[in-house]
Coordinates of C-alpha atoms in Angstrom, one line a residue:
Chain A
M1 CA 17.3 12.2 -9.1
A2 CA 20.3 12.3 -6.8
A3 CA 23.2 14.6 -7.8
S4 CA 26.6 12.9 -7.6
T5 CA 27.9 15.6 -5.4
K6 CA 25.9 14.5 -2.5
S7 CA 27.4 12.6 0.2
S8 CA 26.1 9.3 1.3
T9 CA 25.1 10.8 4.7
D10 CA 22.8 13.0 2.7
E11 CA 21.3 10.2 1.0
F12 CA 20.6 8.6 4.4
I13 CA 19.2 11.9 5.9
K14 CA 16.7 12.7 3.2
G15 CA 14.7 9.5 3.7
L16 CA 14.3 10.4 7.3
W17 CA 12.5 13.7 6.9
K18 CA 12.7 15.7 3.6
E19 CA 11.6 13.0 1.4
N20 CA 10.0 10.8 4.0
P21 CA 8.2 7.9 2.1
V22 CA 4.9 8.1 4.0
F23 CA 4.4 11.7 4.9
V24 CA 5.9 13.4 2.0
Q25 CA 5.9 11.0 -0.9
V26 CA 2.7 9.1 0.1
L27 CA 4.0 5.7 -1.1
G28 CA 3.3 2.2 0.2
M29 CA 0.0 3.2 1.7
C30 CA -1.5 -0.2 2.0
P31 CA 0.7 -1.7 4.9
V32 CA 0.8 1.7 6.6
L33 CA -2.9 1.8 7.2
A34 CA -3.5 -1.8 7.6
V35 CA -1.1 -2.9 10.4
S36 CA -0.7 0.4 12.3
N37 CA -3.4 -0.4 15.0
T38 CA -0.7 -1.0 17.6
A39 CA 2.7 0.5 18.2
M40 CA 4.2 -3.0 18.2
N41 CA 2.7 -4.1 15.0
A42 CA 3.6 -0.9 13.3
L43 CA 7.2 -1.0 14.3
A44 CA 7.6 -4.7 13.2
M45 CA 6.3 -3.9 9.9
G46 CA 8.5 -1.0 9.5
L47 CA 11.5 -3.0 10.3
A48 CA 10.6 -5.9 8.1
T49 CA 9.9 -3.4 5.2
A50 CA 13.2 -1.6 5.9
F51 CA 15.2 -4.9 5.8
V52 CA 13.6 -5.9 2.4
L53 CA 14.3 -2.4 1.2
I54 CA 18.0 -2.3 2.2
M55 CA 18.6 -5.9 0.8
S56 CA 16.8 -5.4 -2.4
N57 CA 18.5 -2.0 -3.0
V58 CA 21.9 -3.7 -2.5
V59 CA 21.3 -6.5 -4.9
V60 CA 19.6 -4.4 -7.5
S61 CA 22.5 -1.9 -7.5
S62 CA 25.2 -4.6 -7.6
L63 CA 23.5 -6.4 -10.5
R64 CA 22.5 -3.1 -12.3
S65 CA 24.9 -3.6 -15.3
F66 CA 23.8 -7.2 -15.7
I67 CA 20.0 -6.7 -15.9
P68 CA 18.6 -6.2 -19.4
K69 CA 16.5 -3.0 -19.6
Q70 CA 13.4 -4.8 -21.0
V71 CA 13.0 -7.2 -18.1
R72 CA 14.2 -5.1 -15.3
I73 CA 10.9 -4.6 -13.5
A74 CA 10.1 -8.3 -13.4
T75 CA 13.7 -9.0 -12.2
Y76 CA 13.4 -6.4 -9.4
I77 CA 10.0 -8.0 -8.4
L78 CA 11.6 -11.5 -8.2
I79 CA 14.5 -10.1 -6.1
I80 CA 12.1 -8.4 -3.8
A81 CA 9.8 -11.4 -3.5
T82 CA 12.9 -13.5 -2.4
F83 CA 13.8 -11.3 0.4
V84 CA 10.1 -11.0 1.4
T85 CA 9.9 -14.9 1.6
V86 CA 13.0 -14.8 4.0
V87 CA 11.4 -12.2 6.2
D88 CA 8.1 -14.0 6.2
Y89 CA 9.9 -17.2 7.5
L90 CA 12.1 -15.2 9.9
I91 CA 9.0 -13.6 11.7
Q92 CA 7.2 -17.0 11.7
A93 CA 10.3 -18.4 13.4
V94 CA 10.9 -15.7 15.9
S95 CA 7.3 -14.7 17.1
L96 CA 4.4 -16.6 16.0
D97 CA 1.9 -14.2 17.7
L98 CA 3.3 -11.3 15.6
Y99 CA 3.3 -13.5 12.5
K100 CA -0.6 -14.0 13.2
A101 CA -1.2 -10.2 13.9
L102 CA 0.5 -9.1 10.8
G103 CA -1.1 -11.9 8.6
A104 CA -0.9 -11.8 4.8
F105 CA 0.6 -8.2 5.0
I106 CA 4.0 -9.6 5.4
S107 CA 3.8 -11.2 2.0
L108 CA 2.2 -8.1 0.6
I109 CA 5.5 -6.2 1.2
V110 CA 6.3 -7.6 -2.4
V111 CA 3.8 -5.1 -4.0
N112 CA 4.8 -2.0 -1.7
C113 CA 5.4 0.6 -4.3
L114 CA 8.0 2.2 -2.1
I115 CA 10.5 -0.7 -2.5
L116 CA 10.0 -1.1 -6.3
G117 CA 10.1 2.7 -6.6
R118 CA 13.5 3.0 -4.9
A119 CA 14.8 0.1 -6.9
E120 CA 13.8 1.7 -10.1
A121 CA 14.6 5.4 -9.3
F122 CA 17.6 5.1 -7.2
A123 CA 19.4 1.6 -6.9
S124 CA 19.3 0.9 -10.6
K125 CA 21.5 4.1 -11.1
N126 CA 23.7 4.4 -8.2
T127 CA 26.6 2.5 -6.4
V128 CA 26.2 -0.2 -4.0
A129 CA 27.2 1.9 -0.9
R130 CA 25.0 4.9 -1.9
S131 CA 22.1 2.6 -2.6
M132 CA 22.5 0.9 0.9
M133 CA 22.5 4.3 2.6
D134 CA 19.3 5.2 0.6
G135 CA 17.7 2.0 1.6
L136 CA 18.6 2.6 5.1
G137 CA 17.4 6.2 5.3
M138 CA 14.1 5.4 3.5
G139 CA 13.5 2.2 5.4
I140 CA 14.1 3.9 8.8
G141 CA 11.9 6.8 7.6
F142 CA 9.1 4.4 6.8
A143 CA 9.4 2.6 10.1
F144 CA 9.4 6.0 11.8
A145 CA 6.3 7.0 10.1
L146 CA 4.5 3.7 10.9
F147 CA 5.5 4.0 14.4
C148 CA 4.0 7.6 14.6
L149 CA 0.7 6.4 13.2
G150 CA 0.8 3.1 15.4
A151 CA 1.5 5.0 18.5
V152 CA -1.4 7.5 18.0
R153 CA -3.8 4.9 17.3
E154 CA -2.9 2.6 20.1
I155 CA -2.8 5.4 22.6
L156 CA -6.2 6.7 21.7
G157 CA -7.7 3.4 20.7
S158 CA -6.7 1.1 23.6
G159 CA -5.2 3.6 26.1
S160 CA -1.9 2.0 26.1
L161 CA 1.6 1.9 24.4
F162 CA 3.4 -1.2 23.7
G163 CA 0.7 -3.0 25.6
A164 CA 1.3 -0.9 28.9
Q165 CA -1.7 0.7 30.3
L166 CA -1.2 4.6 30.2
F167 CA -4.4 5.9 31.6
H168 CA -6.7 5.6 34.5
D169 CA -9.6 3.2 34.2
S170 CA -12.0 5.9 33.7
F171 CA -10.4 6.6 30.3
Q172 CA -12.9 5.9 27.5
N173 CA -11.2 4.2 24.6
W174 CA -11.7 5.9 21.2
V175 CA -12.6 2.5 19.4
V176 CA -12.9 4.1 16.0
M177 CA -9.2 4.6 16.2
I178 CA -8.5 0.9 16.1
L179 CA -11.0 0.2 13.3
P180 CA -10.0 0.6 9.7
S181 CA -11.4 4.2 9.6
G182 CA -9.1 5.4 12.4
G183 CA -6.1 4.6 10.2
F184 CA -7.4 6.9 7.4
F185 CA -8.1 9.7 10.1
T186 CA -4.8 9.4 11.8
L187 CA -2.8 9.5 8.5
A188 CA -4.8 12.5 7.4
A189 CA -4.0 14.3 10.5
W190 CA -0.3 13.7 10.2
L191 CA -0.4 14.8 6.7
L192 CA -2.0 18.0 7.7
L193 CA 0.6 18.6 10.3
F194 CA 3.3 18.1 7.7
N195 CA 1.5 20.4 5.2
W196 CA 1.0 23.0 7.8
L197 CA 4.7 22.9 8.7
E198 CA 5.7 23.1 5.0
Q199 CA 3.5 26.1 4.3
R200 CA 4.6 27.9 7.4
K201 CA 8.3 27.4 6.3
A202 CA 7.6 28.6 2.7
K203 CA 5.8 31.6 4.1
K204 CA 8.7 32.4 6.4
E205 CA 11.3 32.2 3.6
K206 CA 9.1 34.4 1.4
T207 CA 9.0 37.1 4.2
D208 CA 12.5 36.7 4.7
A209 CA 13.5 37.2 1.1
L210 CA 11.1 40.2 1.0
S211 CA 12.7 41.9 3.9
L212 CA 16.1 41.2 2.5
T213 CA 15.3 42.9 -0.8
K214 CA 13.8 45.9 1.1
E215 CA 17.1 46.3 3.1
T216 CA 19.3 46.1 0.0
A217 CA 17.0 48.7 -1.7
Chain B
M1 CA -14.9 -23.6 5.1
E2 CA -17.1 -25.9 2.8
S3 CA -20.1 -24.8 4.7
E4 CA -19.8 -21.1 3.9
S5 CA -22.4 -20.3 1.2
L6 CA -21.5 -18.6 -2.1
W7 CA -23.7 -15.6 -1.3
T8 CA -22.1 -15.1 2.1
I9 CA -18.7 -15.1 0.4
F10 CA -19.8 -12.6 -2.1
I11 CA -21.4 -10.2 0.4
N12 CA -18.4 -10.6 2.7
A13 CA -15.9 -9.7 0.1
S14 CA -17.8 -6.8 -1.5
L15 CA -19.4 -5.0 1.4
V16 CA -18.5 -6.3 4.9
N17 CA -14.8 -6.8 4.4
N18 CA -14.4 -4.5 1.5
F19 CA -10.9 -4.8 0.1
V20 CA -10.2 -1.0 0.0
L21 CA -12.0 0.2 3.1
A22 CA -11.7 -2.5 5.5
Y23 CA -8.4 -4.4 4.4
F24 CA -6.6 -1.3 2.9
L25 CA -5.7 -3.2 -0.3
G26 CA -5.2 -1.3 -3.5
I27 CA -5.0 2.2 -1.7
C28 CA -2.6 3.5 -4.4
P29 CA -5.2 3.3 -7.3
F30 CA -8.0 4.2 -5.0
L31 CA -6.2 7.6 -4.2
G32 CA -4.7 7.9 -7.6
V33 CA -7.4 7.3 -10.1
S34 CA -10.5 8.4 -8.2
S35 CA -10.8 11.9 -9.4
K36 CA -13.3 11.1 -12.1
I37 CA -16.3 8.6 -12.0
E38 CA -15.5 7.4 -15.6
T39 CA -12.0 6.6 -15.1
A40 CA -12.8 5.0 -11.8
S41 CA -15.4 2.7 -13.1
R42 CA -13.1 1.6 -16.0
M43 CA -10.3 0.9 -13.6
G44 CA -12.7 -1.0 -11.5
A45 CA -13.7 -3.2 -14.4
A46 CA -10.1 -3.9 -15.4
V47 CA -9.1 -4.8 -11.8
T48 CA -12.3 -7.2 -11.4
F49 CA -11.3 -8.9 -14.7
V50 CA -7.6 -9.5 -13.6
M51 CA -8.8 -10.6 -10.2
L52 CA -10.9 -13.3 -11.7
V53 CA -8.2 -14.6 -14.0
S54 CA -5.3 -14.5 -11.3
S55 CA -7.7 -16.0 -8.8
V56 CA -8.1 -19.1 -11.1
C57 CA -4.4 -19.2 -11.7
A58 CA -3.5 -18.9 -8.1
F59 CA -5.8 -21.9 -7.3
G60 CA -3.9 -24.0 -9.9
I61 CA -0.5 -23.0 -8.6
Q62 CA -1.5 -23.6 -5.0
A63 CA -2.7 -27.2 -5.9
L64 CA 0.6 -27.7 -7.9
L65 CA 2.8 -26.3 -5.0
V66 CA 1.1 -28.6 -2.5
A67 CA 1.5 -31.6 -4.9
I68 CA 5.4 -30.9 -5.2
D69 CA 5.7 -29.9 -1.6
A70 CA 7.3 -26.5 -2.1
P71 CA 5.3 -24.0 -0.2
Y72 CA 8.1 -21.4 0.1
L73 CA 7.8 -20.8 -3.6
K74 CA 4.3 -19.6 -3.2
L75 CA 4.9 -15.8 -3.1
I76 CA 7.5 -15.8 -5.9
S77 CA 5.3 -17.8 -8.2
F78 CA 2.1 -15.9 -7.4
I79 CA 3.7 -12.6 -8.2
A80 CA 5.3 -13.9 -11.4
V81 CA 2.1 -15.3 -12.6
I82 CA 0.1 -12.2 -11.8
A83 CA 2.7 -10.1 -13.7
S84 CA 2.5 -12.4 -16.7
T85 CA -1.3 -12.7 -16.6
V86 CA -1.6 -8.9 -16.7
Q87 CA 0.7 -8.8 -19.8
L88 CA -1.3 -11.7 -21.5
V89 CA -4.6 -9.9 -20.8
E90 CA -3.2 -6.8 -22.1
M91 CA -2.2 -8.4 -25.4
F92 CA -5.4 -10.3 -25.5
I93 CA -7.5 -7.3 -25.2
K94 CA -5.4 -5.4 -27.7
K95 CA -6.1 -8.1 -30.3
V96 CA -9.6 -8.6 -29.7
S97 CA -11.1 -5.3 -28.8
P98 CA -8.7 -2.3 -29.6
A99 CA -11.5 0.2 -28.4
L100 CA -11.5 -1.4 -24.9
F101 CA -7.8 -1.4 -24.9
R102 CA -7.6 2.3 -25.6
S103 CA -10.1 3.1 -22.9
L104 CA -8.3 1.2 -20.2
G105 CA -4.9 2.8 -21.3
I106 CA -2.2 3.0 -18.6
F107 CA -4.3 1.2 -16.0
L108 CA -3.7 -2.2 -17.3
P109 CA 0.1 -2.5 -16.6
L110 CA -0.4 -0.7 -13.3
I111 CA -2.6 -3.5 -12.1
T112 CA 0.5 -5.7 -11.6
T113 CA 1.5 -3.6 -8.5
N114 CA -1.9 -3.4 -7.1
C115 CA -1.7 -5.2 -3.9
A116 CA -5.4 -6.1 -4.0
I117 CA -4.7 -8.7 -6.6
L118 CA -1.9 -10.4 -4.7
G119 CA -3.9 -10.1 -1.4
L120 CA -6.8 -11.9 -3.1
A121 CA -4.6 -14.7 -4.1
L122 CA -3.1 -15.1 -0.6
F123 CA -6.4 -14.7 1.2
Q124 CA -8.1 -17.2 -0.9
T125 CA -5.4 -19.9 -0.4
N126 CA -5.2 -19.0 3.4
K127 CA -9.1 -19.6 3.6
G128 CA -8.8 -22.9 1.7
Y129 CA -11.6 -22.1 -0.7
S130 CA -12.8 -24.5 -3.4
F131 CA -12.6 -23.6 -7.0
V132 CA -16.2 -22.2 -7.3
Q133 CA -15.7 -20.3 -4.0
C134 CA -12.5 -18.7 -5.3
I135 CA -14.3 -17.4 -8.3
V136 CA -17.1 -16.0 -6.3
Y137 CA -14.6 -14.5 -3.9
A138 CA -12.7 -12.8 -6.7
L139 CA -16.0 -11.6 -8.1
G140 CA -17.1 -10.1 -4.8
A141 CA -13.7 -8.5 -4.2
G142 CA -13.7 -6.9 -7.7
V143 CA -17.2 -5.6 -7.2
G144 CA -16.4 -4.0 -3.8
F145 CA -13.2 -2.5 -5.2
T146 CA -15.2 -0.9 -8.1
L147 CA -18.1 0.3 -5.7
A148 CA -15.5 2.0 -3.4
L149 CA -13.6 3.6 -6.3
V150 CA -16.8 4.9 -7.9
L151 CA -18.2 6.2 -4.5
M152 CA -14.9 8.0 -3.8
A153 CA -14.7 9.5 -7.4
G154 CA -18.3 10.9 -6.9
L155 CA -17.4 12.5 -3.7
R156 CA -14.2 13.9 -5.1
E157 CA -16.1 15.4 -8.2
K158 CA -18.5 17.3 -5.9
L159 CA -15.5 18.3 -3.7
E160 CA -13.8 20.2 -6.6
L161 CA -16.3 22.9 -6.3
A162 CA -16.2 23.3 -2.5
E163 CA -13.9 25.6 -0.7
V164 CA -11.5 24.0 1.6
P165 CA -8.4 25.5 3.5
D166 CA -5.2 25.3 1.7
V167 CA -3.6 22.7 4.1
T168 CA -6.3 20.2 3.5
K169 CA -6.0 20.1 -0.2
G170 CA -4.8 16.9 -2.0
T171 CA -4.1 13.6 -0.2
A172 CA -5.1 14.7 3.2
M173 CA -8.6 15.6 2.1
A174 CA -8.8 12.3 0.2
L175 CA -7.9 10.4 3.3
M176 CA -10.5 12.0 5.4
I177 CA -13.1 11.1 2.9
A178 CA -11.9 7.7 2.8
G179 CA -12.0 7.5 6.6
L180 CA -15.7 8.6 6.4
L181 CA -16.5 6.1 3.7
S182 CA -14.9 3.4 5.8
V183 CA -17.1 4.3 8.7
T184 CA -20.0 4.1 6.5
F185 CA -19.1 0.6 5.2
M186 CA -18.9 -0.5 8.9
G187 CA -22.6 -0.3 8.8
F188 CA -22.6 -3.4 6.6
G189 CA -21.1 -5.5 9.6
G190 CA -23.1 -8.5 10.5
L191 CA -24.9 -8.5 7.0
G192 CA -22.6 -11.5 5.9
G193 CA -23.3 -13.4 9.1

């Protein structure tokens, strides 16, 4: 998918915006919706996923000539599972509260289709350095998207950000935002915004091209 | 946890804490294969079946890992066993009933990366269910998954005919419907006790 002429900076940038894993590719939805009820949880989950993504991309791409084609998916999953176990124990050691809040979803990073998708589509075909940049970009893009969701849900749902109260006492919390359905609604709203921006851009390019042809004629 | 009745577990897993609409597990197939009722119900059946098998396997593994005192291998062995179970089930169905195999098609291998399966295995060990409870839990989760998928497919079939603004076409619309379904399922809260 990536042309070899692209610099590694491009690989990094594309994950942030143009191919953002959540808003554009709609990958790895389960953790996105499940743990984004506060900004803190969302950010922690995003960083954990980014770490696993970078490490697995590096390992997969450095082993890419040794892994037999027939068993590659199983091998990728085992590599990913190893790093997820590391993260699982790490979070448990650093902050038990966070570990309890995220629950089984840390383990479920294993089946995040984003990570397996990048291993298969990118890391298995590219050099270690480029795979690392790709993992970094995608990982930060994912964390950023999660934070966007988590922040909106926390501000509207509990009237706070990172646990700090934002509004006066008279603010009525939108309880539905913290509940599961709020996750669906918030993500839908973000997707609408992205679609709208894309459409506006496409329309603008079209009119630009049209006026250009008129001028030359 | 022994006091929890089997009926409560079933209702909890299928309606109150529906895997798709309350735990957000298995969202990918939920959004991906929910455009037709027929494919949705087949997918649901396949997932329920794999859930039952892998739940039994996970129970065995957990007992083994506790016995040899190696809890850090839990995740790796779970995912390895689920992947091979799916492969095994695929070969078994192909041999026993080619018709069923054809109708399930690509959905069978895709189940490996369905987080609902791994989630089920993890939840049941966290909750410390007994063997029978595990089976009922898996059955409830499977029924709940199928129910959500079929309901969603029905709504999306109707929506094909409706006129919606261009921006909302595709995933955004599907997510909004899912949100409404999720609100509806909240109505079951308290049912499981």
